[in-house]
Short mmCIF file of C-alpha atoms in Angstrom, two decimals:
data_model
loop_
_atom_site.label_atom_id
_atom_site.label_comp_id
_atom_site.label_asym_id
_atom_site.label_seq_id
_atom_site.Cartn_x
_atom_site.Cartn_y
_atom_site.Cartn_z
CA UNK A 889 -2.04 5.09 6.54
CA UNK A 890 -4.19 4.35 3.68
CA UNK A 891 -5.00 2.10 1.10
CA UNK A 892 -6.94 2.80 -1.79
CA UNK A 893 -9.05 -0.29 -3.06
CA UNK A 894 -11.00 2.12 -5.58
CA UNK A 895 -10.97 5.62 -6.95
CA UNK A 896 -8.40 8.52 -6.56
CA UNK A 897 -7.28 10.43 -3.20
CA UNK A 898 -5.60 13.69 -3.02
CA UNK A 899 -3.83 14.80 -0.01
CA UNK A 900 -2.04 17.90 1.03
CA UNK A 901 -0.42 18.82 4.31
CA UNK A 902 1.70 21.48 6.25
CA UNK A 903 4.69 20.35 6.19
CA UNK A 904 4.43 20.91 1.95
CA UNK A 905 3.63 17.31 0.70
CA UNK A 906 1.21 16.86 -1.79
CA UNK A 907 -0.04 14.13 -3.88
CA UNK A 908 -2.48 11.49 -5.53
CA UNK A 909 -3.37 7.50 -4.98
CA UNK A 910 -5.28 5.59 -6.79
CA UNK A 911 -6.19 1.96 -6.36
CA UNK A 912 -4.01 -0.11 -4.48
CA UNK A 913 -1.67 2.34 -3.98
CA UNK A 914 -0.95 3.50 -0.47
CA UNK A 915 -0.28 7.13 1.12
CA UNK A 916 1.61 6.67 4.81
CA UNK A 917 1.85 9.58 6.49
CA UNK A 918 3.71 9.88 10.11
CA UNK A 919 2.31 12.75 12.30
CA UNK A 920 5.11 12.80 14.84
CA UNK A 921 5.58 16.02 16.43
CA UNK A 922 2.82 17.13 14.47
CA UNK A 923 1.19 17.67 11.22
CA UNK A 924 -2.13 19.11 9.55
CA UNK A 925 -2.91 17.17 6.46
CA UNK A 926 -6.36 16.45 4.82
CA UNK A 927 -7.66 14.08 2.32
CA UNK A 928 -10.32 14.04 -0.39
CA UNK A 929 -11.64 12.98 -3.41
CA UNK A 930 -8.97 13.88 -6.47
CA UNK A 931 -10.49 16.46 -8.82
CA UNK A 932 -11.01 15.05 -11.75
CA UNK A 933 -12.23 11.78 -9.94
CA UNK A 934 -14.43 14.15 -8.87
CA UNK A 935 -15.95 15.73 -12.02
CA UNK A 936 -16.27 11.70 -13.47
CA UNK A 937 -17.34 9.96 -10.69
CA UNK A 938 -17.31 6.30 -9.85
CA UNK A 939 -17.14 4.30 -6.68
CA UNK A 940 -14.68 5.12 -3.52
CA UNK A 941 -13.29 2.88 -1.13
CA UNK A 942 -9.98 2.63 0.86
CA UNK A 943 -9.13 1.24 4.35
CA UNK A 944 -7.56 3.93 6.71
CA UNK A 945 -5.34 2.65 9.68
CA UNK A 946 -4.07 4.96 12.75
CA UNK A 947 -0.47 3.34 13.69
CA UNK A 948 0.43 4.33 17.18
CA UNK A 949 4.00 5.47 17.45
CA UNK A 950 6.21 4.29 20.56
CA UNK A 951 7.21 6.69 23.44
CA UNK A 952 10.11 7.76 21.76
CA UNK A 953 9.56 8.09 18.58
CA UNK A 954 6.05 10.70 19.43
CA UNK A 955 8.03 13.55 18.62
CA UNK A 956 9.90 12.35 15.29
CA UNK A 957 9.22 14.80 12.64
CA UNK A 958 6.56 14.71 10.42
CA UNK A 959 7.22 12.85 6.87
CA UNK A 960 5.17 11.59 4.20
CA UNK A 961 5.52 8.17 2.09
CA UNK A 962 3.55 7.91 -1.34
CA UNK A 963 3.50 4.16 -1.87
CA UNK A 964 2.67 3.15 -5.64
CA UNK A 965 2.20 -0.73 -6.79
CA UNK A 966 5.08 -0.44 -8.97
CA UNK A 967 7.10 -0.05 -5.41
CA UNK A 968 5.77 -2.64 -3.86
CA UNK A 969 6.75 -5.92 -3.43
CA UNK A 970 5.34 -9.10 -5.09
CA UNK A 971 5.04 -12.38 -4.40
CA UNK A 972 3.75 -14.76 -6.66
CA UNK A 973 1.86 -17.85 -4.96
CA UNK A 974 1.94 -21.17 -6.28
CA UNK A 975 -0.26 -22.87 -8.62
CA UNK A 976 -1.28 -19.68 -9.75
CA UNK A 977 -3.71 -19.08 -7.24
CA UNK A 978 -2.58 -15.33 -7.07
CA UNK A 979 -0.12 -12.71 -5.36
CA UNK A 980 0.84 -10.96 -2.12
CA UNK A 981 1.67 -7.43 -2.46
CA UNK A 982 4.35 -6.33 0.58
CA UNK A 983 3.17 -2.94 1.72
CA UNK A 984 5.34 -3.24 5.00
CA UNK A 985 7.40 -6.19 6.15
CA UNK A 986 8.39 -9.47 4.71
CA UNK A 987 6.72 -12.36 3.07
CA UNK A 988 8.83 -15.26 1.94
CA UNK A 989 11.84 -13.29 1.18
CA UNK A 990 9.80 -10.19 -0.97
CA UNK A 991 10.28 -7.22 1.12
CA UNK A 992 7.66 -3.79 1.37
CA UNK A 993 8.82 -0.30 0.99
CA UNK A 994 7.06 1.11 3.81
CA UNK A 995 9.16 2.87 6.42
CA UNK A 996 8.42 2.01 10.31
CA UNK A 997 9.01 2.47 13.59
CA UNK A 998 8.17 -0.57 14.87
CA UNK A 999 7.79 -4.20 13.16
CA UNK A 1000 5.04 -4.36 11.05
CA UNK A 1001 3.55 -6.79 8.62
CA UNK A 1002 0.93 -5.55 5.96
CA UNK A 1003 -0.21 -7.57 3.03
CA UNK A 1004 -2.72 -6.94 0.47
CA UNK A 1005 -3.66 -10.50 -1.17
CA UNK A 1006 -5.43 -11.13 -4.08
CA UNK A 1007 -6.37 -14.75 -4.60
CA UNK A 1008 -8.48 -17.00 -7.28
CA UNK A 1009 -11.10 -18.95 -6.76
CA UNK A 1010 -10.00 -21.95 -4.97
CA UNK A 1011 -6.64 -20.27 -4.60
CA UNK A 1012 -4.29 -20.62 -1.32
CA UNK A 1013 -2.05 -18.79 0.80
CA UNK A 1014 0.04 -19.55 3.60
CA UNK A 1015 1.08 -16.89 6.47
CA UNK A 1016 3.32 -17.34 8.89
CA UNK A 1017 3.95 -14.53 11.73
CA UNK A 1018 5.25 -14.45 15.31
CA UNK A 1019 2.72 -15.47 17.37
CA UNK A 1020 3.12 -12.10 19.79
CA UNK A 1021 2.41 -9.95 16.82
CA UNK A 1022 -1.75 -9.02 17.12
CA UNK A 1023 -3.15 -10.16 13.65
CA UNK A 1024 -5.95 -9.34 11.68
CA UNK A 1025 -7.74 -10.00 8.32
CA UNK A 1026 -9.90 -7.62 6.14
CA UNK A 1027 -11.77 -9.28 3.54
CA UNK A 1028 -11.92 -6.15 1.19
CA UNK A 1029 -13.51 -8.66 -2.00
CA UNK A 1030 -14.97 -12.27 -2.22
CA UNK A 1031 -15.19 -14.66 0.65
CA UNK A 1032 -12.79 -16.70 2.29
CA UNK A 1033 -11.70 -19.67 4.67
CA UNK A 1034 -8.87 -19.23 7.21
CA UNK A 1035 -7.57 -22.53 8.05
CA UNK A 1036 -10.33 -24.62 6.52
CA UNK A 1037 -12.81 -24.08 9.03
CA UNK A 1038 -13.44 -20.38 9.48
CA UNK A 1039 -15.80 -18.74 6.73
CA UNK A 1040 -14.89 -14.48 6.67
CA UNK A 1041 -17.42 -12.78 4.27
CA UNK A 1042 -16.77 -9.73 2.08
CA UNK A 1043 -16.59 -6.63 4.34
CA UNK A 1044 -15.92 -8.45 7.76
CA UNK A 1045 -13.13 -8.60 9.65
CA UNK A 1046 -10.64 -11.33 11.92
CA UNK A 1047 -8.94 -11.25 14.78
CA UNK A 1048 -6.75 -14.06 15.35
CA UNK A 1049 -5.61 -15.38 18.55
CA UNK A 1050 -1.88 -15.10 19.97
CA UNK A 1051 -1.56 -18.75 19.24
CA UNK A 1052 0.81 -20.61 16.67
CA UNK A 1053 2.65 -18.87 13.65
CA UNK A 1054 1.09 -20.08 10.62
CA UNK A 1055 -2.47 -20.12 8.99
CA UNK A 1056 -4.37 -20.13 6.02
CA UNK A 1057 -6.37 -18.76 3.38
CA UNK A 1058 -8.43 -20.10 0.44
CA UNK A 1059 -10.56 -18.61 -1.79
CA UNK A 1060 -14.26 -19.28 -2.50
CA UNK A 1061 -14.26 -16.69 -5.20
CA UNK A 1062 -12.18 -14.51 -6.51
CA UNK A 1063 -10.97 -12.22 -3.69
CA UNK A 1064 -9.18 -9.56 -1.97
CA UNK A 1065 -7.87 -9.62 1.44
CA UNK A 1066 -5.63 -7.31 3.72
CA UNK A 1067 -3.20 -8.77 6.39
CA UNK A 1068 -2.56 -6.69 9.09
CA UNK A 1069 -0.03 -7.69 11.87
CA UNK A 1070 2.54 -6.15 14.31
CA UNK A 1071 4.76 -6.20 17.30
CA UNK A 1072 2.95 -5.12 20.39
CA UNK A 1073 4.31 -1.77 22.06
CA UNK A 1074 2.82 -2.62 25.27
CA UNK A 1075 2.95 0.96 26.38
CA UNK A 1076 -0.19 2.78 28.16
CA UNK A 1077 -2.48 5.23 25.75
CA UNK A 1078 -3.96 8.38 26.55
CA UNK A 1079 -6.20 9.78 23.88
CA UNK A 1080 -8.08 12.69 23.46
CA UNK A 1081 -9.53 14.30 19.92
CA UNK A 1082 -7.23 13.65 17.26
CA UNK A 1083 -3.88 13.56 19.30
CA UNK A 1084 -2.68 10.35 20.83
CA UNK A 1085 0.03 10.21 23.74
CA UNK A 1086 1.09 7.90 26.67
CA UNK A 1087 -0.13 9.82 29.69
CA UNK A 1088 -2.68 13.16 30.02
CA UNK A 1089 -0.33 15.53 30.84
CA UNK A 1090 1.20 15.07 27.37
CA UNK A 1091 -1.64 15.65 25.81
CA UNK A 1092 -2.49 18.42 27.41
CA UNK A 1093 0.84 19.38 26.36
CA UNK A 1094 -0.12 18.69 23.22
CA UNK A 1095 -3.10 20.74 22.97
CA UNK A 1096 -0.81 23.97 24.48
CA UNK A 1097 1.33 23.06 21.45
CA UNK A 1098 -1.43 23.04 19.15
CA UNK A 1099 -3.01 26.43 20.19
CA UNK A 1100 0.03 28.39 20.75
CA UNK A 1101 0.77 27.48 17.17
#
């Protein structure tokens, strides 16, 4: 899954998707049974220039969903869902899950919450979440403070503890943040190069799948 925060990525694949993102839109692509994709720099991004940045996230897939087929969801800002927060201190755009009633478009296998925030300076948001779900906070622009003690700079990154279901956010300056948050799967990992299973024998399996085409 990524994000774009700046610039313009292109992606193609195997299974006959193709298309462009540019910022904050998203590009969510499920590997499943599997998939050859790759991403780049859109051409005529290319030929201008300018900066790049996005956030790429790997999603593991439960057990029994590993061999879904492959699909591919474009995600553009005008699908997403908005929340405006009070006072004016900014919005949360809904790239997966629910915030106060304003749902995401994103498609999942398992429950997940995913948030891109854009706040003022001096501007406040409230999240609540289960407190099982593993949470996390990117600070993509600007610096913030998570429950008014906690100072995240630009270009670090939270992890919150499994306790209570609510925190907060403020603003020192104008800023961007991404809220990421799911259910546990709780199932074992095996991983070797890019192919990610539950035990080794599957991915052996998987590279015998691979090679024999």
């Amino acid at each position: 899954m990524t994000i774009a925060c700046s610039g313009r990525f292109a992606h193609h694949d195997s299974a006959g998707h193709a298309d462009v993102i540019g910022k904050g839109e998203v590009q969510w692509m499920t590997a499943g049974v599997g998939i050859l994709h790759k991403e780049y720099h859109e051409e005529e991004f290319s030929r201008t220039g300018g900066i790049m940045q996005m956030v790429q996230l790997w999603v593991n897939l439960p057990a029994k969903d590993k061999y879904t087929a492959p699909t591919y969801q474009p995600i553009t800002r005008k699908q997403m869902g908005v929340y405006s927060l009070p006072d004016n201190a900014g919005e949360v755009e809904v790239i997966a899950g629910e915030y106060y009633g304003t749902k995401g478009p994103a498609r999942v296998f398992t429950p997940i919450e995913l948030y891109n925030v854009t706040l003022k300076t001096n501007g406040l948001a409230t999240i609540v979440l289960p407190a099982n779900y593993n949470t996390s906070l990117l600070v993509i622009e600007g610096d913030v403070t998570v429950n008014q003690q906690s100072t995240i700079m630009e270009n670090h990154l939270a992890l919150f503890e499994n306790q209570g279901e609510e925190f907060t956010i403020k603003a020192t300056r104008d800023s961007k943040i991404l809220i990421m948050s799911g259910q546990p799967i709780n199932e074992p990992i095996a991983a070797r190069g890019p192919f990610l299973m539950n035990t080794m024998d599957e991915i052996q399996q998987a590279y015998e799948d691979f090679y024999n085409g």
